[in-house]
Amino acid sequence: MKSFIAIVIVGLFFVLALLFGAKNEQIVTVSYFVAEGQYRLPVVLAFVFLAGFIMSWLFAAYYIVKLKMVLRKRNKTIAQLTDKVSEPRVQDTAA
């Protein structure tokens, strides 16, 4: 349910950015390392928003996978320790 709400909110922000861009049809100059280009404002806004969205999902996915791997390793350790504790002990009766 949380992910659905997050997707709806992100979608609304994207639509809001497109609406803002649609009202502003001016040309903007984008300078990058070796060149320079002139693009319409809605295209620049959509690209920047999409790039930020993808980068944030990649970072989040990396940390989620990392935490799941640590959790799986620790669960295995807990299972091994639980098995050791629950094994019946054999007592020596030859005293």
PDB file of N, CA and C in Angstrom:
ATOM      1  N   MET A   1       0.830  -1.190   0.000  1.00  0.00           N
ATOM      2  CA  MET A   1       0.000   0.000   0.000  1.00  0.00           C
ATOM      3  C   MET A   1       0.875   1.254   0.000  1.00  0.00           C
ATOM      4  N   LYS A   2       1.988   1.204   0.758  1.00  0.00           N
ATOM      5  CA  LYS A   2       2.881   2.359   0.804  1.00  0.00           C
ATOM      6  C   LYS A   2       3.483   2.638  -0.565  1.00  0.00           C
ATOM      7  N   SER A   3       3.865   1.576  -1.261  1.00  0.00           N
ATOM      8  CA  SER A   3       4.481   1.782  -2.571  1.00  0.00           C
ATOM      9  C   SER A   3       3.467   2.352  -3.557  1.00  0.00           C
ATOM     10  N   PHE A   4       2.216   1.940  -3.456  1.00  0.00           N
ATOM     11  CA  PHE A   4       1.178   2.485  -4.334  1.00  0.00           C
ATOM     12  C   PHE A   4       1.007   3.982  -4.094  1.00  0.00           C
ATOM     13  N   ILE A   5       0.967   4.378  -2.837  1.00  0.00           N
ATOM     14  CA  ILE A   5       0.815   5.799  -2.500  1.00  0.00           C
ATOM     15  C   ILE A   5       2.031   6.579  -2.996  1.00  0.00           C
ATOM     16  N   ALA A   6       3.214   6.017  -2.838  1.00  0.00           N
ATOM     17  CA  ALA A   6       4.425   6.691  -3.310  1.00  0.00           C
ATOM     18  C   ALA A   6       4.403   6.854  -4.824  1.00  0.00           C
ATOM     19  N   ILE A   7       3.955   5.824  -5.539  1.00  0.00           N
ATOM     20  CA  ILE A   7       3.891   5.908  -7.005  1.00  0.00           C
ATOM     21  C   ILE A   7       2.881   6.968  -7.436  1.00  0.00           C
ATOM     22  N   VAL A   8       1.755   7.045  -6.746  1.00  0.00           N
ATOM     23  CA  VAL A   8       0.746   8.060  -7.075  1.00  0.00           C
ATOM     24  C   VAL A   8       1.305   9.461  -6.835  1.00  0.00           C
ATOM     25  N   ILE A   9       2.000   9.655  -5.729  1.00  0.00           N
ATOM     26  CA  ILE A   9       2.573  10.974  -5.431  1.00  0.00           C
ATOM     27  C   ILE A   9       3.618  11.359  -6.469  1.00  0.00           C
ATOM     28  N   VAL A  10       4.483  10.426  -6.823  1.00  0.00           N
ATOM     29  CA  VAL A  10       5.506  10.699  -7.830  1.00  0.00           C
ATOM     30  C   VAL A  10       4.849  11.003  -9.171  1.00  0.00           C
ATOM     31  N   GLY A  11       3.812  10.257  -9.516  1.00  0.00           N
ATOM     32  CA  GLY A  11       3.085  10.525 -10.755  1.00  0.00           C
ATOM     33  C   GLY A  11       2.469  11.910 -10.762  1.00  0.00           C
ATOM     34  N   LEU A  12       1.914  12.325  -9.633  1.00  0.00           N
ATOM     35  CA  LEU A  12       1.333  13.667  -9.544  1.00  0.00           C
ATOM     36  C   LEU A  12       2.391  14.752  -9.715  1.00  0.00           C
ATOM     37  N   PHE A  13       3.572  14.536  -9.124  1.00  0.00           N
ATOM     38  CA  PHE A  13       4.659  15.498  -9.306  1.00  0.00           C
ATOM     39  C   PHE A  13       5.088  15.572 -10.767  1.00  0.00           C
ATOM     40  N   PHE A  14       5.123  14.428 -11.421  1.00  0.00           N
ATOM     41  CA  PHE A  14       5.508  14.401 -12.824  1.00  0.00           C
ATOM     42  C   PHE A  14       4.482  15.162 -13.677  1.00  0.00           C
ATOM     43  N   VAL A  15       3.203  14.929 -13.422  1.00  0.00           N
ATOM     44  CA  VAL A  15       2.150  15.637 -14.159  1.00  0.00           C
ATOM     45  C   VAL A  15       2.226  17.137 -13.865  1.00  0.00           C
ATOM     46  N   LEU A  16       2.482  17.494 -12.611  1.00  0.00           N
ATOM     47  CA  LEU A  16       2.620  18.899 -12.254  1.00  0.00           C
ATOM     48  C   LEU A  16       3.787  19.543 -12.997  1.00  0.00           C
ATOM     49  N   ALA A  17       4.896  18.828 -13.101  1.00  0.00           N
ATOM     50  CA  ALA A  17       6.048  19.356 -13.839  1.00  0.00           C
ATOM     51  C   ALA A  17       5.719  19.523 -15.317  1.00  0.00           C
ATOM     52  N   LEU A  18       4.981  18.576 -15.881  1.00  0.00           N
ATOM     53  CA  LEU A  18       4.593  18.700 -17.284  1.00  0.00           C
ATOM     54  C   LEU A  18       3.643  19.873 -17.505  1.00  0.00           C
ATOM     55  N   LEU A  19       2.695  20.060 -16.585  1.00  0.00           N
ATOM     56  CA  LEU A  19       1.775  21.198 -16.702  1.00  0.00           C
ATOM     57  C   LEU A  19       2.514  22.529 -16.593  1.00  0.00           C
ATOM     58  N   PHE A  20       3.458  22.582 -15.673  1.00  0.00           N
ATOM     59  CA  PHE A  20       4.260  23.789 -15.519  1.00  0.00           C
ATOM     60  C   PHE A  20       5.058  24.047 -16.797  1.00  0.00           C
ATOM     61  N   GLY A  21       5.601  22.993 -17.347  1.00  0.00           N
ATOM     62  CA  GLY A  21       6.383  23.136 -18.566  1.00  0.00           C
ATOM     63  C   GLY A  21       5.538  23.492 -19.764  1.00  0.00           C
ATOM     64  N   ALA A  22       4.315  23.001 -19.805  1.00  0.00           N
ATOM     65  CA  ALA A  22       3.442  23.293 -20.930  1.00  0.00           C
ATOM     66  C   ALA A  22       3.066  24.770 -20.983  1.00  0.00           C
ATOM     67  N   LYS A  23       2.994  25.398 -19.838  1.00  0.00           N
ATOM     68  CA  LYS A  23       2.674  26.823 -19.791  1.00  0.00           C
ATOM     69  C   LYS A  23       3.894  27.690 -20.123  1.00  0.00           C
ATOM     70  N   ASN A  24       5.074  27.121 -20.027  1.00  0.00           N
ATOM     71  CA  ASN A  24       6.315  27.861 -20.271  1.00  0.00           C
ATOM     72  C   ASN A  24       7.017  27.269 -21.485  1.00  0.00           C
ATOM     73  N   GLU A  25       6.691  27.783 -22.632  1.00  0.00           N
ATOM     74  CA  GLU A  25       7.239  27.256 -23.882  1.00  0.00           C
ATOM     75  C   GLU A  25       8.549  27.924 -24.279  1.00  0.00           C
ATOM     76  N   GLN A  26       9.234  28.512 -23.343  1.00  0.00           N
ATOM     77  CA  GLN A  26      10.453  29.208 -23.725  1.00  0.00           C
ATOM     78  C   GLN A  26      11.605  28.229 -23.940  1.00  0.00           C
ATOM     79  N   ILE A  27      12.577  28.679 -24.658  1.00  0.00           N
ATOM     80  CA  ILE A  27      13.767  27.886 -24.968  1.00  0.00           C
ATOM     81  C   ILE A  27      14.822  28.191 -23.907  1.00  0.00           C
ATOM     82  N   VAL A  28      15.438  27.140 -23.375  1.00  0.00           N
ATOM     83  CA  VAL A  28      16.501  27.311 -22.392  1.00  0.00           C
ATOM     84  C   VAL A  28      17.787  26.730 -22.965  1.00  0.00           C
ATOM     85  N   THR A  29      18.895  27.303 -22.555  1.00  0.00           N
ATOM     86  CA  THR A  29      20.197  26.830 -22.997  1.00  0.00           C
ATOM     87  C   THR A  29      20.784  25.953 -21.903  1.00  0.00           C
ATOM     88  N   VAL A  30      21.132  24.737 -22.263  1.00  0.00           N
ATOM     89  CA  VAL A  30      21.732  23.800 -21.318  1.00  0.00           C
ATOM     90  C   VAL A  30      23.182  23.607 -21.717  1.00  0.00           C
ATOM     91  N   SER A  31      24.087  23.944 -20.799  1.00  0.00           N
ATOM     92  CA  SER A  31      25.518  23.782 -21.055  1.00  0.00           C
ATOM     93  C   SER A  31      26.001  22.538 -20.322  1.00  0.00           C
ATOM     94  N   TYR A  32      26.609  21.638 -21.042  1.00  0.00           N
ATOM     95  CA  TYR A  32      27.237  20.484 -20.429  1.00  0.00           C
ATOM     96  C   TYR A  32      28.702  20.498 -20.804  1.00  0.00           C
ATOM     97  N   PHE A  33      29.457  19.508 -20.397  1.00  0.00           N
ATOM     98  CA  PHE A  33      30.918  19.563 -20.423  1.00  0.00           C
ATOM     99  C   PHE A  33      31.523  20.022 -21.753  1.00  0.00           C
ATOM    100  N   VAL A  34      31.131  19.431 -22.836  1.00  0.00           N
ATOM    101  CA  VAL A  34      31.807  19.721 -24.094  1.00  0.00           C
ATOM    102  C   VAL A  34      30.936  20.475 -25.089  1.00  0.00           C
ATOM    103  N   ALA A  35      29.688  20.648 -24.796  1.00  0.00           N
ATOM    104  CA  ALA A  35      28.811  21.286 -25.778  1.00  0.00           C
ATOM    105  C   ALA A  35      27.725  22.075 -25.059  1.00  0.00           C
ATOM    106  N   GLU A  36      26.850  22.610 -25.867  1.00  0.00           N
ATOM    107  CA  GLU A  36      25.758  23.416 -25.362  1.00  0.00           C
ATOM    108  C   GLU A  36      24.561  23.171 -26.271  1.00  0.00           C
ATOM    109  N   GLY A  37      23.386  23.099 -25.682  1.00  0.00           N
ATOM    110  CA  GLY A  37      22.202  22.851 -26.497  1.00  0.00           C
ATOM    111  C   GLY A  37      21.047  23.722 -26.056  1.00  0.00           C
ATOM    112  N   GLN A  38      20.129  23.962 -26.963  1.00  0.00           N
ATOM    113  CA  GLN A  38      18.936  24.736 -26.655  1.00  0.00           C
ATOM    114  C   GLN A  38      17.728  23.817 -26.763  1.00  0.00           C
ATOM    115  N   TYR A  39      16.973  23.739 -25.676  1.00  0.00           N
ATOM    116  CA  TYR A  39      15.824  22.834 -25.601  1.00  0.00           C
ATOM    117  C   TYR A  39      14.638  23.598 -25.033  1.00  0.00           C
ATOM    118  N   ARG A  40      13.451  23.066 -25.271  1.00  0.00           N
ATOM    119  CA  ARG A  40      12.247  23.636 -24.662  1.00  0.00           C
ATOM    120  C   ARG A  40      12.230  23.293 -23.178  1.00  0.00           C
ATOM    121  N   LEU A  41      11.672  24.164 -22.393  1.00  0.00           N
ATOM    122  CA  LEU A  41      11.643  24.000 -20.943  1.00  0.00           C
ATOM    123  C   LEU A  41      10.938  22.721 -20.496  1.00  0.00           C
ATOM    124  N   PRO A  42       9.797  22.319 -21.079  1.00  0.00           N
ATOM    125  CA  PRO A  42       9.155  21.079 -20.622  1.00  0.00           C
ATOM    126  C   PRO A  42      10.039  19.846 -20.821  1.00  0.00           C
ATOM    127  N   VAL A  43      10.804  19.833 -21.895  1.00  0.00           N
ATOM    128  CA  VAL A  43      11.685  18.691 -22.151  1.00  0.00           C
ATOM    129  C   VAL A  43      12.783  18.626 -21.089  1.00  0.00           C
ATOM    130  N   VAL A  44      13.354  19.760 -20.765  1.00  0.00           N
ATOM    131  CA  VAL A  44      14.413  19.801 -19.753  1.00  0.00           C
ATOM    132  C   VAL A  44      13.862  19.384 -18.393  1.00  0.00           C
ATOM    133  N   LEU A  45      12.695  19.896 -18.026  1.00  0.00           N
ATOM    134  CA  LEU A  45      12.098  19.547 -16.735  1.00  0.00           C
ATOM    135  C   LEU A  45      11.783  18.050 -16.654  1.00  0.00           C
ATOM    136  N   ALA A  46      11.201  17.514 -17.709  1.00  0.00           N
ATOM    137  CA  ALA A  46      10.861  16.093 -17.702  1.00  0.00           C
ATOM    138  C   ALA A  46      12.117  15.236 -17.611  1.00  0.00           C
ATOM    139  N   PHE A  47      13.145  15.593 -18.346  1.00  0.00           N
ATOM    140  CA  PHE A  47      14.385  14.814 -18.321  1.00  0.00           C
ATOM    141  C   PHE A  47      15.048  14.859 -16.942  1.00  0.00           C
ATOM    142  N   VAL A  48      15.137  16.035 -16.357  1.00  0.00           N
ATOM    143  CA  VAL A  48      15.776  16.177 -15.042  1.00  0.00           C
ATOM    144  C   VAL A  48      14.977  15.422 -13.978  1.00  0.00           C
ATOM    145  N   PHE A  49      13.668  15.527 -14.019  1.00  0.00           N
ATOM    146  CA  PHE A  49      12.837  14.823 -13.055  1.00  0.00           C
ATOM    147  C   PHE A  49      13.010  13.311 -13.196  1.00  0.00           C
ATOM    148  N   LEU A  50      12.968  12.824 -14.423  1.00  0.00           N
ATOM    149  CA  LEU A  50      13.118  11.394 -14.668  1.00  0.00           C
ATOM    150  C   LEU A  50      14.498  10.894 -14.251  1.00  0.00           C
ATOM    151  N   ALA A  51      15.533  11.669 -14.546  1.00  0.00           N
ATOM    152  CA  ALA A  51      16.894  11.274 -14.165  1.00  0.00           C
ATOM    153  C   ALA A  51      17.029  11.193 -12.639  1.00  0.00           C
ATOM    154  N   GLY A  52      16.479  12.164 -11.923  1.00  0.00           N
ATOM    155  CA  GLY A  52      16.527  12.137 -10.459  1.00  0.00           C
ATOM    156  C   GLY A  52      15.733  10.980  -9.889  1.00  0.00           C
ATOM    157  N   PHE A  53      14.590  10.692 -10.493  1.00  0.00           N
ATOM    158  CA  PHE A  53      13.754   9.585 -10.038  1.00  0.00           C
ATOM    159  C   PHE A  53      14.490   8.253 -10.213  1.00  0.00           C
ATOM    160  N   ILE A  54      15.100   8.053 -11.360  1.00  0.00           N
ATOM    161  CA  ILE A  54      15.824   6.800 -11.628  1.00  0.00           C
ATOM    162  C   ILE A  54      17.026   6.662 -10.705  1.00  0.00           C
ATOM    163  N   MET A  55      17.768   7.743 -10.501  1.00  0.00           N
ATOM    164  CA  MET A  55      18.935   7.670  -9.614  1.00  0.00           C
ATOM    165  C   MET A  55      18.521   7.353  -8.181  1.00  0.00           C
ATOM    166  N   SER A  56      17.449   7.959  -7.700  1.00  0.00           N
ATOM    167  CA  SER A  56      17.018   7.691  -6.326  1.00  0.00           C
ATOM    168  C   SER A  56      16.558   6.244  -6.176  1.00  0.00           C
ATOM    169  N   TRP A  57      15.864   5.679  -7.191  1.00  0.00           N
ATOM    170  CA  TRP A  57      15.452   4.277  -7.124  1.00  0.00           C
ATOM    171  C   TRP A  57      16.650   3.342  -7.153  1.00  0.00           C
ATOM    172  N   LEU A  58      17.691   3.689  -7.922  1.00  0.00           N
ATOM    173  CA  LEU A  58      18.888   2.845  -7.955  1.00  0.00           C
ATOM    174  C   LEU A  58      19.581   2.826  -6.598  1.00  0.00           C
ATOM    175  N   PHE A  59      19.726   3.998  -5.970  1.00  0.00           N
ATOM    176  CA  PHE A  59      20.332   4.048  -4.637  1.00  0.00           C
ATOM    177  C   PHE A  59      19.495   3.283  -3.621  1.00  0.00           C
ATOM    178  N   ALA A  60      18.198   3.469  -3.671  1.00  0.00           N
ATOM    179  CA  ALA A  60      17.319   2.771  -2.731  1.00  0.00           C
ATOM    180  C   ALA A  60      17.381   1.267  -2.948  1.00  0.00           C
ATOM    181  N   ALA A  61      17.387   0.822  -4.196  1.00  0.00           N
ATOM    182  CA  ALA A  61      17.459  -0.614  -4.483  1.00  0.00           C
ATOM    183  C   ALA A  61      18.763  -1.201  -3.983  1.00  0.00           C
ATOM    184  N   TYR A  62      19.867  -0.472  -4.139  1.00  0.00           N
ATOM    185  CA  TYR A  62      21.159  -0.945  -3.653  1.00  0.00           C
ATOM    186  C   TYR A  62      21.116  -1.171  -2.137  1.00  0.00           C
ATOM    187  N   TYR A  63      20.619  -0.197  -1.404  1.00  0.00           N
ATOM    188  CA  TYR A  63      20.581  -0.332   0.049  1.00  0.00           C
ATOM    189  C   TYR A  63      19.582  -1.390   0.511  1.00  0.00           C
ATOM    190  N   ILE A  64      18.480  -1.531  -0.184  1.00  0.00           N
ATOM    191  CA  ILE A  64      17.501  -2.558   0.187  1.00  0.00           C
ATOM    192  C   ILE A  64      18.094  -3.947  -0.024  1.00  0.00           C
ATOM    193  N   VAL A  65      18.744  -4.166  -1.158  1.00  0.00           N
ATOM    194  CA  VAL A  65      19.366  -5.468  -1.425  1.00  0.00           C
ATOM    195  C   VAL A  65      20.472  -5.746  -0.416  1.00  0.00           C
ATOM    196  N   LYS A  66      21.257  -4.739  -0.104  1.00  0.00           N
ATOM    197  CA  LYS A  66      22.331  -4.892   0.883  1.00  0.00           C
ATOM    198  C   LYS A  66      21.767  -5.292   2.250  1.00  0.00           C
ATOM    199  N   LEU A  67      20.702  -4.632   2.682  1.00  0.00           N
ATOM    200  CA  LEU A  67      20.104  -4.951   3.976  1.00  0.00           C
ATOM    201  C   LEU A  67      19.468  -6.346   3.977  1.00  0.00           C
ATOM    202  N   LYS A  68      18.863  -6.734   2.855  1.00  0.00           N
ATOM    203  CA  LYS A  68      18.269  -8.067   2.780  1.00  0.00           C
ATOM    204  C   LYS A  68      19.339  -9.147   2.856  1.00  0.00           C
ATOM    205  N   MET A  69      20.496  -8.910   2.258  1.00  0.00           N
ATOM    206  CA  MET A  69      21.581  -9.889   2.323  1.00  0.00           C
ATOM    207  C   MET A  69      22.106 -10.023   3.753  1.00  0.00           C
ATOM    208  N   VAL A  70      22.251  -8.904   4.441  1.00  0.00           N
ATOM    209  CA  VAL A  70      22.699  -8.946   5.840  1.00  0.00           C
ATOM    210  C   VAL A  70      21.661  -9.662   6.687  1.00  0.00           C
ATOM    211  N   LEU A  71      20.383  -9.392   6.454  1.00  0.00           N
ATOM    212  CA  LEU A  71      19.320 -10.038   7.220  1.00  0.00           C
ATOM    213  C   LEU A  71      19.305 -11.543   6.977  1.00  0.00           C
ATOM    214  N   ARG A  72      19.476 -11.969   5.736  1.00  0.00           N
ATOM    215  CA  ARG A  72      19.510 -13.396   5.420  1.00  0.00           C
ATOM    216  C   ARG A  72      20.685 -14.085   6.111  1.00  0.00           C
ATOM    217  N   LYS A  73      21.846 -13.434   6.107  1.00  0.00           N
ATOM    218  CA  LYS A  73      23.025 -14.005   6.766  1.00  0.00           C
ATOM    219  C   LYS A  73      22.801 -14.134   8.271  1.00  0.00           C
ATOM    220  N   ARG A  74      22.224 -13.131   8.862  1.00  0.00           N
ATOM    221  CA  ARG A  74      21.995 -13.175  10.312  1.00  0.00           C
ATOM    222  C   ARG A  74      20.913 -14.185  10.675  1.00  0.00           C
ATOM    223  N   ASN A  75      19.904 -14.340   9.836  1.00  0.00           N
ATOM    224  CA  ASN A  75      18.877 -15.356  10.085  1.00  0.00           C
ATOM    225  C   ASN A  75      19.475 -16.755  10.024  1.00  0.00           C
ATOM    226  N   LYS A  76      20.409 -16.988   9.094  1.00  0.00           N
ATOM    227  CA  LYS A  76      21.092 -18.283   9.032  1.00  0.00           C
ATOM    228  C   LYS A  76      21.886 -18.532  10.303  1.00  0.00           C
ATOM    229  N   THR A  77      22.577 -17.499  10.774  1.00  0.00           N
ATOM    230  CA  THR A  77      23.347 -17.628  12.013  1.00  0.00           C
ATOM    231  C   THR A  77      22.426 -17.938  13.185  1.00  0.00           C
ATOM    232  N   ILE A  78      21.301 -17.261  13.266  1.00  0.00           N
ATOM    233  CA  ILE A  78      20.342 -17.509  14.343  1.00  0.00           C
ATOM    234  C   ILE A  78      19.809 -18.928  14.270  1.00  0.00           C
ATOM    235  N   ALA A  79      19.514 -19.402  13.064  1.00  0.00           N
ATOM    236  CA  ALA A  79      19.012 -20.770  12.905  1.00  0.00           C
ATOM    237  C   ALA A  79      20.054 -21.783  13.341  1.00  0.00           C
ATOM    238  N   GLN A  80      21.316 -21.550  12.990  1.00  0.00           N
ATOM    239  CA  GLN A  80      22.380 -22.469  13.400  1.00  0.00           C
ATOM    240  C   GLN A  80      22.539 -22.480  14.909  1.00  0.00           C
ATOM    241  N   LEU A  81      22.504 -21.315  15.532  1.00  0.00           N
ATOM    242  CA  LEU A  81      22.637 -21.249  16.985  1.00  0.00           C
ATOM    243  C   LEU A  81      21.437 -21.881  17.685  1.00  0.00           C
ATOM    244  N   THR A  82      20.258 -21.710  17.123  1.00  0.00           N
ATOM    245  CA  THR A  82      19.061 -22.319  17.705  1.00  0.00           C
ATOM    246  C   THR A  82      19.151 -23.840  17.623  1.00  0.00           C
ATOM    247  N   ASP A  83      19.651 -24.357  16.506  1.00  0.00           N
ATOM    248  CA  ASP A  83      19.819 -25.804  16.367  1.00  0.00           C
ATOM    249  C   ASP A  83      20.815 -26.339  17.385  1.00  0.00           C
ATOM    250  N   LYS A  84      21.899 -25.603  17.619  1.00  0.00           N
ATOM    251  CA  LYS A  84      22.899 -26.043  18.595  1.00  0.00           C
ATOM    252  C   LYS A  84      22.324 -26.071  20.003  1.00  0.00           C
ATOM    253  N   VAL A  85      21.528 -25.095  20.335  1.00  0.00           N
ATOM    254  CA  VAL A  85      20.956 -25.016  21.683  1.00  0.00           C
ATOM    255  C   VAL A  85      19.899 -26.095  21.876  1.00  0.00           C
ATOM    256  N   SER A  86      19.128 -26.411  20.851  1.00  0.00           N
ATOM    257  CA  SER A  86      18.033 -27.356  21.012  1.00  0.00           C
ATOM    258  C   SER A  86      18.462 -28.814  20.893  1.00  0.00           C
ATOM    259  N   GLU A  87      19.710 -29.094  20.499  1.00  0.00           N
ATOM    260  CA  GLU A  87      20.171 -30.483  20.425  1.00  0.00           C
ATOM    261  C   GLU A  87      20.276 -31.063  21.831  1.00  0.00           C
ATOM    262  N   PRO A  88      19.806 -32.299  21.998  1.00  0.00           N
ATOM    263  CA  PRO A  88      19.934 -32.917  23.334  1.00  0.00           C
ATOM    264  C   PRO A  88      21.399 -33.250  23.612  1.00  0.00           C
ATOM    265  N   ARG A  89      21.780 -33.032  24.830  1.00  0.00           N
ATOM    266  CA  ARG A  89      23.165 -33.291  25.216  1.00  0.00           C
ATOM    267  C   ARG A  89      23.292 -34.734  25.719  1.00  0.00           C
ATOM    268  N   VAL A  90      24.336 -35.369  25.301  1.00  0.00           N
ATOM    269  CA  VAL A  90      24.616 -36.729  25.764  1.00  0.00           C
ATOM    270  C   VAL A  90      25.503 -36.624  26.993  1.00  0.00           C
ATOM    271  N   GLN A  91      25.031 -37.231  28.091  1.00  0.00           N
ATOM    272  CA  GLN A  91      25.801 -37.157  29.317  1.00  0.00           C
ATOM    273  C   GLN A  91      26.574 -38.454  29.514  1.00  0.00           C
ATOM    274  N   ASP A  92      27.774 -38.316  30.008  1.00  0.00           N
ATOM    275  CA  ASP A  92      28.596 -39.487  30.293  1.00  0.00           C
ATOM    276  C   ASP A  92      28.131 -40.101  31.608  1.00  0.00           C
ATOM    277  N   THR A  93      27.778 -41.396  31.581  1.00  0.00           N
ATOM    278  CA  THR A  93      27.333 -42.086  32.796  1.00  0.00           C
ATOM    279  C   THR A  93      28.463 -42.921  33.384  1.00  0.00           C
ATOM    280  N   ALA A  94      29.587 -42.976  32.692  1.00  0.00           N
ATOM    281  CA  ALA A  94      30.729 -43.758  33.191  1.00  0.00           C
ATOM    282  C   ALA A  94      31.551 -42.878  34.090  1.00  0.00           C
ATOM    283  N   ALA A  95      31.239 -42.906  35.364  1.00  0.00           N
ATOM    284  CA  ALA A  95      31.976 -42.080  36.290  1.00  0.00           C
ATOM    285  C   ALA A  95      32.750 -42.897  37.276  1.00  0.00           C
TER     286      ALA A  95
END
